Each structure stands twice: as structure tokens, then as C-alpha cells.
Amino acid sequence: MEALIPVINKLQDVFNTVGADIIQLPQIAVVGTQSSGKSSVLESLVGRDLLPRGTGIVTRRPLILQLVNVDPEDRRKTGEENGVDGEEWGKFLHTKSKIYTDFDEIRQEIENETERVSGNNKGISDEPIHLKIFSPHVVNLTLVDLPGITKVPVGDQPKDIELQIRELILKYISNPNCIILAVTAANTDMATSEALKVAREVDTDGRRTLAVVTKLDLMDAGTDAMDVLMGRVIPVKLGLIGVVNRSQLDINNKKTVADSIRDEHAFLQKKYPSLANRNGTKYLARTLNRLLMHHIRDCLPELKTRINVLAAQYQSLLGSYGEPVDDKSATLLQLITKFATEYCNTIEGTAKYIETAELCGGARICYIFHETFGRTLESVDPLGGLTTIDVLTAIRNATGPRPALFVPEVSFELLVKRQVKRLEEPSLRCVELVHEEMQRIIQHCSNYSTQELLRFPKLHDAIVEVVTSLLRKRLPVTNEMVHNLVAIELAYINTKHPDFADACGVMNNNIEEQRRNRMRELPSAVPRDKMGGGAQGEQEGGTGTWRGMLKKGEEGQAEDRNKQSSFASSPQKGHAVNLLDVPVPVARKLSAREQRDCEVIERLIKSYFLIVRKNIQDSVPKAVMHFLVNHVKDSLQSELVGQLYKPALLDDLLTESEDMAQRRNEAADMLKALQRASQVIAEIRETHLW
């Protein structure tokens, strides 16, 4: 099981090569307030002075410290390969293969790298520094030294430095694969420990928190940490371990870590003899090693699953970026053909990528035809914009200077054409809506169906331009056809249309029924010859025709002769009359004959308008499909090939976007890292470490 930690270190190296932290590897994060002794604990675990020292905030970037235990044989072999003379050395990720044998240089490099990213104003950064220490005197561990918790900004520190440090700490310790090493000084109240407080926020049950009590030798005289170390003050599931740090005087006097550990052991034997074997730096190192190994063992199954899922995702992502283009002619033709096919499939409803949020393609065109256009036509009132005065005026204008015995046919045609003309605007709007949807399909295909086009922005723009141009050319042709459909209806008013004749027959019967009802209501003293005009008119005009129906209203002509028939009021006596003045219609009560004439014309207009509307509702979608939709579908492939498949355009059209090659390389590197990580975990299974 001891070999599990080097395996995690190897995984860390794998992901460091691609600069990614997408996998949350098991590690130990050191959390504590400023000057709580965090750095001293880490140096004790390493056995060397390697961390920057000073007042205030010193650790301003996370330091990921990997401790690698090397035995003498491996040390000699590795030393010969790397030209290392000493038995201990270090390597930074950012300095590549450079070897550091002088730990003072390591400390200086940490300071330089911190200032390079975080500046020299005591600000912090979440970009970590990776340091690997090889030594025969360390146990295998992965530790993360985090900035110390502070409350008040000092000097040039940002005003929100407390919040920045807190968010940085939570970023690391929120990782469920992270063991939290909460460091608290013994000469402070454990109940107010900021390290334990922040640890409990993410580890409520305490399953991955280990408490370290530092500075046992600096407690007030007459006090000790027995209750704290026994867990009676603040119980911690993974335990509490007390250590003794080097003082600043010891550091100034160059007291070695080894000497400090010996003095620590002597202090514990003297002050806490019953607890000496369960406290101290060496016990802490062994405990951390054991906890980390067990933690790694528990995390490996989930880690393996996560790596496999990510490998599949990056494999798919790399596939979407495509391979470098070798045969440009074949690639161009393939992309053009695929776009044209997807465009047509989107119209037909057989596309690979189906929209679920909204109607798209052929489904939206169908909705436009039968819902939008159909309902718009049905909402058009057959008599909309037509008043009774308009009808009466048309009847009089159609008679000329002679009083008419019958309602003239010209007035009906004039008025019904005016109403039919109103169907042209919604018909042209239907064409416009379908054209807009055909334009939207281009974007749909670009986004979902042919992601390869994103590799070649110039080709994408050229395809959009060609399809847009084709749609633009078909729009006036389709509009002209729809305009002609309405013009055809206006060109000839077919009063012999079967549906129109049936409507006239029904209205004839209604008028005849009304006449009979009026006759029955007359007093019995009225002579029969007064009622004979209706029957005679029926014989003269016949039934079932709209002319015969119009003649039904002439029976009251004799009694209306003496009534005022002009629209203008009669001139008053004693006033001159200008005969050149045009009569202005004024509101007045219509005579019985006028009312009957208007009613008949309105009924005829409504009947014929409904026939024409039905024709337009059927013929406009057919025209749009033939002249616009189907024509574009049939000619799209040939249009794209004719416009774009030219040798002179190959290099320009197949130029990749600037960042596509970079993203492909990054995805390939990440896929290799994930595959290598999967192999490392497979090796664990083969060696029965898991």
C-alpha cells in the first residue's frame, strides 16, 4: 500500500504536463492562521529549511509540495542520470528539468516565482507553485501549503484580502479527496481556532480533518495542553497531534531540523510522557502517510471512473475538431455535400439534430402555412372596410344618369374585387415568413449539424453567402407568383361558380320565404292583385340565380318614387341651388328598397369572398413550396458546388481559424494524459495494490 502515494504523484505529474487540474487528486492541504507555525510543520516534515520566512503574509501562492522517498540504489541511479551529487534535491514544474540541490536556492526560487505572478504588494494568487522534493529522509506525501488566514489588510494588501484568502482555501479543501491539516497554536484558545472553523464548513462530520497543535513549548507557565491533545476540548475524528516548532532564534542560529526534532522528542518525554509516542513531528509524518494511503485507496474507484468519463469526452471533442486536412478537394466537396444534405433534411424533418425547444425547418414552415397564414386569412372580414353607404354609392355609380330598375351587376364586381384585393397582403407576408425560416435553417445547420464548418470560418461564411443569395433570388419570383394568384382571382369574377350558384339559390329561398311571411301578415281586406307583383317577378327573373334574387327587391318601387332619393338634403325654398356641386352623402334612414339592395349585395360579396379565400388559402402554400422551398432544395447542392468548388478557392476556404489548431493540440495532449492516467491505475490493479 505504501506504493499508492508514488502512484498519485505520478498521476499529478501526468496532469501537470498539460497544466490541468480537472482531476481532483488526493492530497493534504495545510490550513492555519498567519504565524500559527504552518511553515515550520512543513519544514519539519521535509527535514530542511526551504520555505520563505518573514513577517505578515509570506505564503501568497499555493505551494503543492510532493515528497518522494528514494532509497540509496534509486538515488545513485537517478543522481547519475541527472548529474546530481547530493542525496537530496528538488525540481520545480515551471523550471522544467532544472535540478536544485541547494535548498537556499529553492527558497529563493519560491520567492521569485511568487513575486512574478502575485507582485510585491503582498497580494495573493490562486495559481499554484509545484515543487517536488526527493530525499531518503522523507515519507511519501503530497502537501499543499496555503496562505495563512488573516483578518486585517496590512500595507498595500487589498481591502478584501481576508475574503480572497478564504475563497482560495475553500477552493482546495472543498475537494472531497483532500485531507485537511488544521494547524493551531497551543498558546491560543482552541475554541476560537480559525483553521478548525473553516474546515468544518466543508467537512461537517470531520472525516477528513486532522488537527495539529503547534508551539507546545510556548504555553503560559502553569498550563499544559493535556486536555487539548486528549481531545477533550475540541474532538477531532482523525485525531490531534502536538508538535514543537523551532523558534525564530533557533532559525537565526541555524539550528537544523534534525536537532529540533531531537529537542522536540526530549520535551515531549519530559512534559507529556504518556503522550510522547503519539505526538511529535515523526509521528505526524507517519500518520499523514498512513491517512493519505488509506484515503487514496478509498478514492481510486471514483478516480478511475472520472478519468474514463473525461477520456471519452475529450475523445469526442477531438473528433469534433477533425483531423488536419490532407486532400483539400475531397474535404471541400464533402463539407459542401454534408451541409446541403443537412439543410434539406432539416426541411424534411429527418435531420440528425432535432430541436426540442422550438419549431424548426419544415415543421415551422408547416406551422406558417396552416396556423399563421390560415388564421390570418380566416380573420379577414369579408365585409371589412365596407359600409352600407359604400355599397349604395357603388350601386348608384354603376347606373349612370338613368334610374335603374334592377341592381346593376357592375356594382357587385366592383365591390367584390375591392374585398378580394385585401387577401394579397397576408399572402405576401406568408412568403416573407417562409423566406425568413429558410434563412434560419442556415444557422441551425451551422450550429448543430455541421460542426466541422466551425474549423473553416471562411468556408462557413461563403456557404452562408451562397445560400442567402439563392434565397434572395427566389424571393421576387415567389412574390410575383403569389401576386398573380390574387390577380387571377381579380381578373374574372365567376358568378357561375357552383358554390356561388348554390349560395344564390339559398338566399333566393330565404327572400321568398320572407315575402310570403309578409303577405300572410297583410290584412284580409288587401286585394290579391296588390300581392301579385312578387309572383310575376319570380316568373320573370327565375329562381336559383343572383339576377333573379336581385329582382325580388323591386316590388316596392312604386311607393318609393315620391321619396327623397338623393344623398344631399333638399334645397330650402328661397335659396339658389348650384347644380355643379357634388352631392355629399349624409346620414339618413335608407328606404326599404335601398336596404334590400344593399343587403343582397353584401350577401353576394360575402359568399364569393369566402370562395376566393378558400382558393388563396390552398394555392399560396403550394406556390411557395414550388417556387421557393422545393426549388432551393433541388438546386442547393449544384449551386454550392458551382460557386465554391473551384481550385483557386481551395486554400482560402479551407484555412482553419486561428485557435482551432491550438485547441486540437490541447485536446490531444489532455487525451494522452488521461489515457496515461488510466494506464497508471491499471498498473495498480496488476500489482494488487488496490
XYZ file of C-alpha atoms in Angstrom:
690
model
C 0.000 0.000 0.000
C 2.975 2.282 0.532
C 3.358 2.428 -3.250
C -0.027 4.122 -3.667
C 1.359 7.573 -2.866
C 4.024 7.445 -5.630
C 1.209 6.414 -7.968
C -0.717 9.573 -7.080
C 2.477 11.570 -7.530
C 2.822 10.015 -10.948
C -0.772 10.987 -11.778
C -0.038 14.513 -10.580
C 2.963 14.614 -12.923
C 0.811 13.415 -15.803
C -1.711 16.209 -15.375
C 0.959 18.796 -14.646
C 2.314 18.244 -18.151
C -0.923 19.646 -19.591
C -1.371 22.275 -16.900
C -4.800 20.972 -15.934
C -6.470 20.375 -12.599
C -9.636 18.752 -13.935
C -8.968 15.689 -11.762
C -9.178 16.209 -8.003
C -6.332 14.018 -6.768
C -5.941 13.008 -3.101
C -3.683 15.437 -1.256
C -3.195 17.115 2.135
C -3.987 20.845 2.455
C -2.370 22.750 5.330
C -4.679 25.419 6.803
C -3.977 27.858 9.604
C -3.734 31.491 10.609
C -0.675 33.611 9.987
C 2.216 32.728 12.314
C 0.466 29.590 13.552
C 3.514 27.512 12.611
C 2.374 26.065 9.262
C 5.720 26.594 7.555
C 7.625 25.109 10.498
C 5.451 21.981 10.359
C 6.118 21.550 6.639
C 9.864 22.085 7.042
C 9.886 19.537 9.831
C 8.243 17.012 7.520
C 10.801 17.758 4.780
C 13.713 17.938 7.203
C 15.202 21.019 5.500
C 14.766 24.800 5.511
C 13.148 25.570 2.185
C 10.202 27.943 2.752
C 10.350 31.766 2.731
C 10.328 33.455 6.125
C 9.230 36.890 7.245
C 6.549 38.930 8.949
C 2.971 39.228 7.780
C 1.717 37.127 4.879
C 4.602 35.139 3.395
C 2.813 32.291 1.573
C 0.956 34.155 -1.168
C 0.518 31.333 -3.674
C -0.480 27.708 -3.044
C 2.640 25.533 -2.867
C 1.985 21.944 -3.950
C 4.807 20.043 -2.290
C 5.386 16.438 -3.324
C 7.721 14.470 -1.037
C 9.258 11.438 -2.762
C 11.172 8.898 -0.728
C 14.153 7.457 -2.630
C 16.279 4.546 -1.431
C 20.073 4.570 -1.848
C 20.066 2.436 -5.010
C 17.480 4.588 -6.777
C 19.229 7.701 -5.513
C 22.544 6.669 -7.122
C 20.831 5.737 -10.380
C 18.783 8.941 -10.521
C 21.799 11.024 -9.498
C 23.878 9.595 -12.325
C 21.110 10.259 -14.863
C 20.541 13.861 -13.721
C 24.090 14.744 -12.704
C 23.089 15.164 -9.043
C 25.814 14.822 -6.439
C 23.803 15.183 -3.205
C 21.356 12.738 -1.693
C 18.526 15.311 -1.669
C 17.321 17.558 -4.467
C 14.290 19.424 -5.696
C 12.555 20.196 -9.013
C 10.045 22.904 -9.933
C 7.433 22.346 -12.605
C 7.904 25.847 -14.055
C 11.697 25.414 -14.426
C 11.212 22.144 -16.340
C 14.180 19.788 -15.844
C 16.389 22.043 -13.718
C 17.711 20.305 -10.585
C 18.138 22.188 -7.269
C 20.493 20.689 -4.688
C 20.859 23.896 -2.672
C 17.730 24.412 -0.586
C 18.531 28.108 -0.215
C 18.126 28.341 -3.981
C 14.791 26.553 -3.675
C 13.631 29.137 -1.128
C 14.790 31.978 -3.383
C 13.041 30.469 -6.404
C 9.783 30.242 -4.437
C 10.067 33.928 -3.554
C 10.900 34.916 -7.144
C 8.084 32.880 -8.645
C 5.627 34.268 -6.081
C 6.533 37.867 -6.924
C 6.426 37.133 -10.658
C 2.745 36.216 -10.504
C 1.457 37.891 -7.323
C 3.583 41.033 -7.429
C 5.408 42.537 -4.488
C 2.458 44.228 -2.787
C 1.588 41.289 -0.544
C -1.307 40.284 -2.827
C -2.200 36.623 -3.384
C -2.799 34.387 -6.417
C -4.543 31.040 -6.813
C -2.011 29.827 -9.397
C -0.009 27.117 -7.596
C 3.746 26.517 -7.469
C 4.654 22.854 -7.968
C 7.745 21.612 -6.085
C 8.941 18.033 -5.829
C 11.486 17.051 -3.171
C 13.462 13.794 -3.488
C 15.085 12.562 -0.274
C 15.744 9.348 1.660
C 14.646 11.124 4.838
C 11.025 11.877 3.871
C 7.887 9.805 3.658
C 5.791 9.852 0.508
C 3.334 12.732 0.845
C 1.594 15.373 -1.234
C 1.046 18.582 0.744
C -0.470 21.933 -0.220
C 0.736 24.959 1.744
C -1.961 27.642 1.618
C -1.778 31.347 2.608
C -2.385 31.964 6.285
C -5.816 33.207 7.358
C -5.770 36.924 8.148
C -8.353 39.461 9.271
C -6.912 42.940 8.670
C -5.144 44.080 5.472
C -1.625 45.338 6.078
C 0.347 47.809 3.970
C -0.551 47.558 0.277
C -2.718 44.485 0.684
C -6.158 44.639 -0.987
C -9.058 45.629 1.235
C -10.719 42.266 0.658
C -7.592 40.195 1.400
C -9.476 38.207 4.061
C -12.170 37.211 1.548
C -9.580 36.357 -1.144
C -7.633 34.060 1.198
C -10.821 32.432 2.436
C -12.044 31.685 -1.101
C -8.626 30.287 -2.034
C -8.578 27.980 0.991
C -12.144 26.781 0.334
C -11.229 26.061 -3.302
C -8.707 23.461 -2.157
C -10.317 21.986 0.939
C -13.715 21.635 -0.762
C -12.155 18.843 -2.800
C -13.668 15.675 -1.273
C -10.369 13.885 -1.958
C -8.421 16.351 0.205
C -7.306 15.719 3.799
C -7.385 18.947 5.834
C -4.433 19.568 8.166
C -5.776 22.239 10.529
C -2.861 23.958 12.311
C -3.497 25.845 15.577
C -1.011 27.292 18.057
C -1.176 25.830 21.586
C -0.917 29.285 23.172
C -4.291 30.268 21.669
C -7.809 29.162 22.560
C -8.751 26.047 20.548
C -12.407 27.084 20.708
C -11.560 30.098 18.532
C -9.430 28.198 16.006
C -10.000 29.672 12.557
C -8.461 26.592 10.919
C -10.936 24.200 12.550
C -13.797 26.595 11.842
C -13.141 26.779 8.113
C -12.506 23.021 7.990
C -15.906 22.284 9.487
C -17.615 24.341 6.790
C -16.668 21.762 4.150
C -16.109 18.691 6.346
C -19.066 18.796 8.677
C -18.621 15.266 10.017
C -14.839 15.662 10.423
C -13.972 12.537 8.452
C -11.029 14.147 6.651
C -9.722 16.699 9.189
C -6.583 16.192 11.269
C -5.664 18.832 13.873
C -2.060 19.827 14.610
C -1.262 21.792 17.780
C 1.995 23.756 17.441
C 4.185 25.693 19.884
C 3.585 23.368 22.827
C 6.671 24.825 24.470
C 5.320 28.388 24.429
C 2.283 27.875 26.649
C 1.908 30.018 29.748
C 3.636 28.801 32.893
C 1.417 26.531 34.909
C -0.643 25.406 31.926
C -0.412 22.476 29.578
C -2.154 21.079 26.508
C -3.141 17.728 28.013
C -6.893 18.277 27.615
C -6.431 19.569 24.091
C -4.227 16.669 22.992
C -6.633 14.162 24.565
C -9.484 15.617 22.501
C -11.467 16.822 25.490
C -11.694 20.445 24.311
C -12.351 20.037 20.584
C -12.851 16.410 19.480
C -11.440 15.653 16.015
C -12.160 12.256 14.430
C -8.756 11.829 12.791
C -7.067 12.993 15.996
C -4.913 15.826 17.340
C -1.105 15.761 17.230
C 1.113 18.180 19.128
C 4.492 19.374 17.823
C 7.224 21.745 18.942
C 8.469 24.288 16.387
C 11.813 25.983 16.062
C 11.772 29.490 17.439
C 12.905 32.466 15.397
C 16.092 32.491 17.492
C 16.729 28.850 16.563
C 16.289 29.723 12.900
C 18.585 32.709 13.189
C 21.199 30.491 14.878
C 20.916 27.980 12.014
C 19.564 25.219 14.203
C 18.933 22.241 11.974
C 15.617 20.489 11.683
C 17.199 17.257 12.863
C 18.379 18.905 16.064
C 14.960 20.452 16.520
C 13.264 17.060 16.230
C 15.600 15.621 18.883
C 14.808 18.520 21.230
C 11.112 18.067 20.489
C 11.267 14.407 21.499
C 13.046 15.316 24.739
C 10.424 17.991 25.514
C 7.531 15.591 24.955
C 9.131 12.907 27.116
C 9.569 15.417 29.909
C 6.278 17.364 29.648
C 3.861 14.751 28.233
C 5.448 11.343 28.863
C 2.189 9.415 28.471
C 1.511 11.049 25.103
C 5.048 11.293 23.746
C 4.705 8.308 21.438
C 1.514 9.781 19.856
C 2.826 13.284 19.237
C 5.787 14.916 17.572
C 6.917 15.527 14.010
C 7.890 11.934 13.231
C 4.550 10.616 14.436
C 2.804 13.324 12.414
C 4.674 12.271 9.261
C 3.777 8.604 9.739
C 0.152 9.482 10.475
C -0.159 11.659 7.398
C 1.414 8.950 5.269
C -0.999 6.346 6.609
C -4.054 8.589 6.263
C -3.124 9.571 2.738
C -2.590 5.944 1.673
C -5.977 4.869 3.022
C -7.591 7.940 1.516
C -6.051 7.192 -1.882
C -7.275 3.611 -1.694
C -10.821 4.826 -0.994
C -10.697 7.426 -3.767
C -9.252 5.286 -6.555
C -12.528 3.671 -7.804
C -14.211 7.056 -8.231
C -10.980 8.470 -9.650
C -10.839 5.731 -12.273
C -14.439 6.376 -13.302
C -13.819 10.098 -13.549
C -10.741 9.586 -15.732
C -12.615 7.237 -18.082
C -15.523 9.670 -18.453
C -13.184 12.564 -19.189
C -11.222 10.469 -21.693
C -14.440 9.721 -23.586
C -15.418 13.398 -23.551
C -12.047 14.560 -24.851
C -12.085 11.827 -27.483
C -15.397 13.176 -28.733
C -14.143 16.764 -28.529
C -11.030 15.900 -30.516
C -13.186 14.188 -33.111
C -15.311 17.323 -33.486
C -12.175 19.348 -34.236
C -11.349 16.993 -37.097
C -8.064 15.790 -38.465
C -5.617 18.025 -40.346
C -6.690 18.381 -43.992
C -4.701 16.308 -46.493
C -6.933 16.187 -49.592
C -8.475 19.659 -49.780
C -10.630 18.958 -52.852
C -12.268 15.936 -51.274
C -12.690 17.735 -47.941
C -14.349 20.750 -49.551
C -16.742 18.610 -51.581
C -17.551 16.528 -48.515
C -18.351 19.583 -46.389
C -20.485 21.154 -49.119
C -22.408 17.920 -49.648
C -22.932 17.435 -45.926
C -24.252 20.961 -45.467
C -26.657 20.641 -48.405
C -27.882 17.276 -47.129
C -28.414 18.560 -43.604
C -30.203 21.643 -44.932
C -32.641 19.513 -46.919
C -33.053 17.033 -44.050
C -33.934 19.885 -41.696
C -36.729 20.888 -44.061
C -37.924 17.297 -44.403
C -37.721 16.659 -40.653
C -35.106 13.892 -40.934
C -32.109 15.839 -39.591
C -29.791 14.166 -37.082
C -30.124 17.016 -34.595
C -33.779 17.718 -33.785
C -34.729 20.921 -31.972
C -36.773 20.359 -28.824
C -37.117 23.946 -27.618
C -38.939 25.374 -30.651
C -40.265 24.509 -34.098
C -37.606 24.491 -36.780
C -37.280 23.881 -40.508
C -40.129 22.087 -42.235
C -42.216 21.965 -39.059
C -42.144 25.753 -38.770
C -42.978 26.153 -42.468
C -45.987 23.881 -41.948
C -46.996 25.984 -38.941
C -46.713 29.156 -41.036
C -48.943 27.690 -43.774
C -51.707 26.202 -41.665
C -51.637 28.204 -38.460
C -50.193 31.664 -39.077
C -51.342 32.167 -42.681
C -54.560 30.173 -42.319
C -55.722 32.002 -39.210
C -54.781 35.355 -40.680
C -56.972 34.724 -43.726
C -59.833 33.486 -41.565
C -59.611 36.662 -39.509
C -60.168 38.821 -42.622
C -63.784 40.045 -42.507
C -65.435 39.598 -45.937
C -67.142 42.960 -45.474
C -64.336 44.651 -43.570
C -63.884 48.314 -44.500
C -67.129 48.257 -46.452
C -70.033 50.398 -45.208
C -73.628 50.430 -46.346
C -73.049 53.880 -47.873
C -70.148 52.400 -49.903
C -72.443 49.713 -51.257
C -75.240 52.163 -52.068
C -72.779 54.548 -53.715
C -71.402 51.732 -55.883
C -74.907 50.755 -56.962
C -75.767 54.343 -57.979
C -72.441 54.935 -59.717
C -72.998 51.781 -61.764
C -76.403 53.016 -63.069
C -75.106 56.231 -64.619
C -77.611 59.037 -65.313
C -80.577 56.717 -65.644
C -82.575 55.459 -62.691
C -82.156 51.672 -62.520
C -84.948 49.170 -62.373
C -82.582 46.463 -61.199
C -79.400 46.304 -59.137
C -76.521 46.501 -61.654
C -74.037 43.599 -61.830
C -71.111 46.012 -62.182
C -71.554 47.233 -58.606
C -71.155 43.679 -57.275
C -67.965 43.073 -59.276
C -66.506 46.411 -58.249
C -67.085 45.788 -54.555
C -66.071 42.117 -54.501
C -62.744 42.912 -56.239
C -62.053 45.520 -53.608
C -62.521 42.902 -50.880
C -60.543 40.155 -52.654
C -57.603 42.559 -53.057
C -57.253 42.538 -49.259
C -56.029 38.920 -49.424
C -52.819 39.898 -51.193
C -51.018 41.434 -48.214
C -51.276 38.388 -45.871
C -50.304 36.139 -48.809
C -47.093 38.092 -49.414
C -46.424 38.099 -45.682
C -46.643 34.295 -45.767
C -43.883 34.254 -48.396
C -41.762 36.534 -46.226
C -42.130 34.315 -43.164
C -41.146 31.174 -45.067
C -38.141 33.012 -46.538
C -37.031 34.032 -43.020
C -37.306 30.435 -41.810
C -35.258 29.203 -44.778
C -32.629 31.729 -43.697
C -32.755 30.490 -40.093
C -32.132 26.917 -41.216
C -28.663 28.007 -42.397
C -27.676 28.965 -38.859
C -29.252 25.831 -37.440
C -27.178 23.617 -39.724
C -24.018 25.578 -38.899
C -24.513 25.279 -35.132
C -25.734 21.717 -34.739
C -25.413 19.635 -37.860
C -22.062 20.546 -39.415
C -19.701 21.474 -36.625
C -16.781 20.854 -38.976
C -17.609 24.188 -40.609
C -16.521 25.927 -37.416
C -12.979 24.844 -38.286
C -13.133 26.845 -41.510
C -14.762 30.238 -40.897
C -14.166 31.442 -44.466
C -15.892 28.376 -45.911
C -18.740 28.856 -43.463
C -19.177 32.487 -44.494
C -19.013 31.552 -48.190
C -21.708 28.864 -47.805
C -23.953 31.267 -45.920
C -23.491 33.856 -48.668
C -24.317 31.394 -51.462
C -27.470 30.082 -49.763
C -28.575 33.582 -48.809
C -28.071 34.740 -52.398
C -30.093 31.796 -53.712
C -32.946 32.581 -51.336
C -32.741 36.248 -52.259
C -33.084 35.402 -55.963
C -36.114 33.192 -55.398
C -37.980 35.703 -53.233
C -39.167 38.083 -56.023
C -40.128 35.116 -58.220
C -42.276 33.674 -55.455
C -43.792 37.064 -54.623
C -44.672 37.560 -58.275
C -46.431 34.195 -58.396
C -48.433 34.936 -55.248
C -49.312 38.361 -56.628
C -50.517 36.658 -59.811
C -52.687 34.247 -57.830
C -54.605 37.183 -56.395
C -54.613 38.945 -59.775
C -56.105 35.820 -61.379
C -58.990 35.941 -58.947
C -59.488 39.625 -59.713
C -59.321 39.115 -63.465
C -62.563 37.166 -63.736
C -65.453 37.100 -61.276
C -67.032 33.736 -61.956
C -70.659 34.132 -60.927
C -71.340 30.677 -62.389
C -69.098 29.031 -59.816
C -71.035 26.050 -58.417
C -70.557 27.116 -54.806
C -71.645 30.661 -55.641
C -74.750 29.469 -57.522
C -75.738 27.301 -54.554
C -75.359 30.281 -52.230
C -77.563 32.412 -54.503
C -80.225 29.700 -54.518
C -80.252 29.563 -50.730
C -80.570 33.358 -50.493
C -83.402 33.312 -53.099
C -85.311 30.854 -50.969
C -84.749 32.990 -47.853
C -86.035 36.126 -49.583
C -89.043 34.269 -50.973
C -89.843 32.949 -47.516
C -89.650 36.467 -46.087
C -92.032 37.745 -48.837
C -94.580 35.061 -48.074
C -94.416 35.841 -44.384
C -95.123 39.495 -45.111
C -98.081 38.528 -47.311
C -99.564 36.415 -44.557
C -99.263 39.334 -42.176
C -101.298 41.686 -44.520
C -104.987 42.396 -43.569
C -107.574 40.272 -45.376
C -109.088 43.445 -46.980
C -105.999 43.957 -49.156
C -106.834 42.962 -52.774
C -104.970 39.964 -54.189
C -103.783 41.980 -57.177
C -101.725 44.085 -54.794
C -99.787 40.954 -53.951
C -99.253 39.612 -57.466
C -96.115 41.552 -58.293
C -93.906 39.117 -56.370
C -95.050 36.030 -58.247
C -94.774 37.763 -61.581
C -91.257 38.940 -60.726
C -90.381 35.393 -59.776
C -91.553 34.123 -63.128
C -89.671 36.837 -64.962
C -86.439 36.547 -63.033
C -86.467 32.840 -62.320
C -85.052 31.252 -59.167
C -81.620 29.999 -58.307
C -79.780 32.909 -59.994
C -78.410 36.014 -58.407
C -80.170 38.224 -61.040
C -83.494 36.693 -60.128
C -82.744 37.314 -56.472
C -81.962 40.954 -57.141
C -85.324 41.427 -58.873
C -87.162 40.334 -55.742
C -86.480 43.715 -54.227
C -88.254 45.767 -56.949
C -91.825 45.245 -55.716
C -91.770 48.347 -53.557
C -90.580 50.620 -56.367
C -93.907 52.422 -56.919
C -94.331 53.544 -53.347
C -90.709 54.832 -53.206
C -90.947 57.106 -56.268
C -92.171 60.047 -54.252
C -89.492 59.744 -51.577
C -86.220 61.662 -51.453
C -83.569 59.612 -53.291
C -80.527 61.865 -53.311
C -77.753 61.781 -50.656
C -77.880 65.554 -50.181
C -80.709 67.257 -48.346
C -83.293 69.154 -50.447
C -82.578 72.841 -51.058
C -84.651 75.153 -48.930
C -87.188 77.433 -50.537
C -85.834 80.812 -51.494
C -82.214 79.688 -51.846
C -80.315 79.273 -55.103
C -79.059 75.787 -55.997
C -75.597 75.205 -57.572
C -76.127 72.215 -59.851
C -72.348 71.690 -60.216
C -71.945 70.804 -56.524
C -71.222 67.096 -55.927
C -73.762 65.595 -53.522
C -72.185 64.709 -50.178
C -73.627 61.579 -48.500
C -75.369 62.377 -45.257
C -76.621 60.007 -42.606
C -80.240 59.181 -43.131
C -82.592 56.247 -42.899
C -82.493 54.059 -46.017
C -85.666 53.286 -47.865
C -86.914 49.726 -47.864
C -85.682 49.190 -51.423
C -82.233 50.643 -50.700
C -81.896 48.483 -47.636
C -82.861 45.370 -49.586
C -80.429 46.184 -52.401
C -77.537 46.693 -50.000
C -78.351 43.540 -48.080
C -78.408 41.438 -51.239
C -75.080 42.844 -52.479
C -73.415 42.282 -49.104
C -74.595 38.676 -49.030
C -73.282 38.076 -52.526
C -69.918 39.683 -51.682
C -69.539 37.532 -48.585
C -70.418 34.361 -50.459
C -67.967 34.999 -53.294
C -65.226 36.250 -50.956
C -65.323 33.002 -48.991
C -64.873 31.042 -52.230
C -61.831 33.108 -53.232
C -60.343 32.962 -49.742
C -60.555 29.193 -49.810
C -58.743 29.158 -53.156
C -55.991 31.507 -51.925
C -55.536 29.554 -48.702
C -54.909 26.446 -50.775
C -52.887 27.857 -53.678
C -50.441 30.192 -51.868
C -48.703 27.437 -49.828
C -48.418 25.350 -52.983
C -46.845 28.248 -54.849
C -44.405 28.943 -52.010
C -43.377 25.293 -51.843
C -42.835 25.053 -55.604
C -41.152 28.358 -56.337
C -39.158 28.776 -53.101
C -38.779 25.747 -50.835
C -38.540 22.907 -53.334
C -36.517 24.952 -55.821
C -33.913 25.760 -53.154
C -33.801 22.141 -52.017
C -33.312 20.850 -55.562
C -30.704 23.389 -56.634
C -28.756 23.948 -53.388
C -26.132 21.256 -53.951
C -25.388 22.303 -57.545
C -25.366 25.986 -56.576
C -22.828 25.428 -53.786
C -20.588 23.264 -55.946
C -20.755 25.695 -58.863
C -19.907 28.702 -56.710
C -17.343 27.231 -54.292
C -15.770 24.082 -55.737
C -13.005 25.845 -57.604
C -9.255 25.101 -57.404
C -8.437 28.770 -56.917
C -10.570 28.926 -53.762
C -9.400 25.726 -52.032
C -6.578 27.148 -49.940
C -8.536 30.209 -48.866
C -11.781 28.406 -47.983
C -10.056 25.641 -46.026
C -7.984 27.959 -43.861
C -8.600 26.985 -40.232
C -9.485 29.513 -37.565
C -6.511 30.751 -35.567
C -7.344 28.948 -32.345
C -8.620 25.694 -33.869
C -5.188 24.091 -34.239
C -4.296 25.139 -30.707
C -7.498 23.697 -29.272
C -6.942 20.463 -31.204
C -3.424 20.139 -29.790
C -4.625 20.895 -26.253
C -7.390 18.315 -26.545
C -4.931 15.760 -27.918
C -2.483 16.404 -25.063
C -5.232 16.119 -22.476
C -6.480 12.884 -24.053
C -2.960 11.442 -23.902
C -2.673 12.481 -20.244
C -5.986 10.836 -19.396
C -5.023 7.663 -21.253
C -1.696 7.604 -19.413
C -3.503 8.104 -16.097
C -5.799 5.212 -16.960
C -2.737 3.051 -17.602
C -1.247 4.039 -14.236
C -4.427 2.978 -12.438
C -4.444 -0.265 -14.440
C -0.907 -0.935 -13.196
C -2.183 -0.599 -9.628
C -4.666 -3.391 -10.287
C -1.980 -5.610 -11.821
C 0.307 -5.200 -8.790
C -2.616 -5.825 -6.403
C -2.068 -2.514 -4.660
C -5.763 -1.703 -4.933
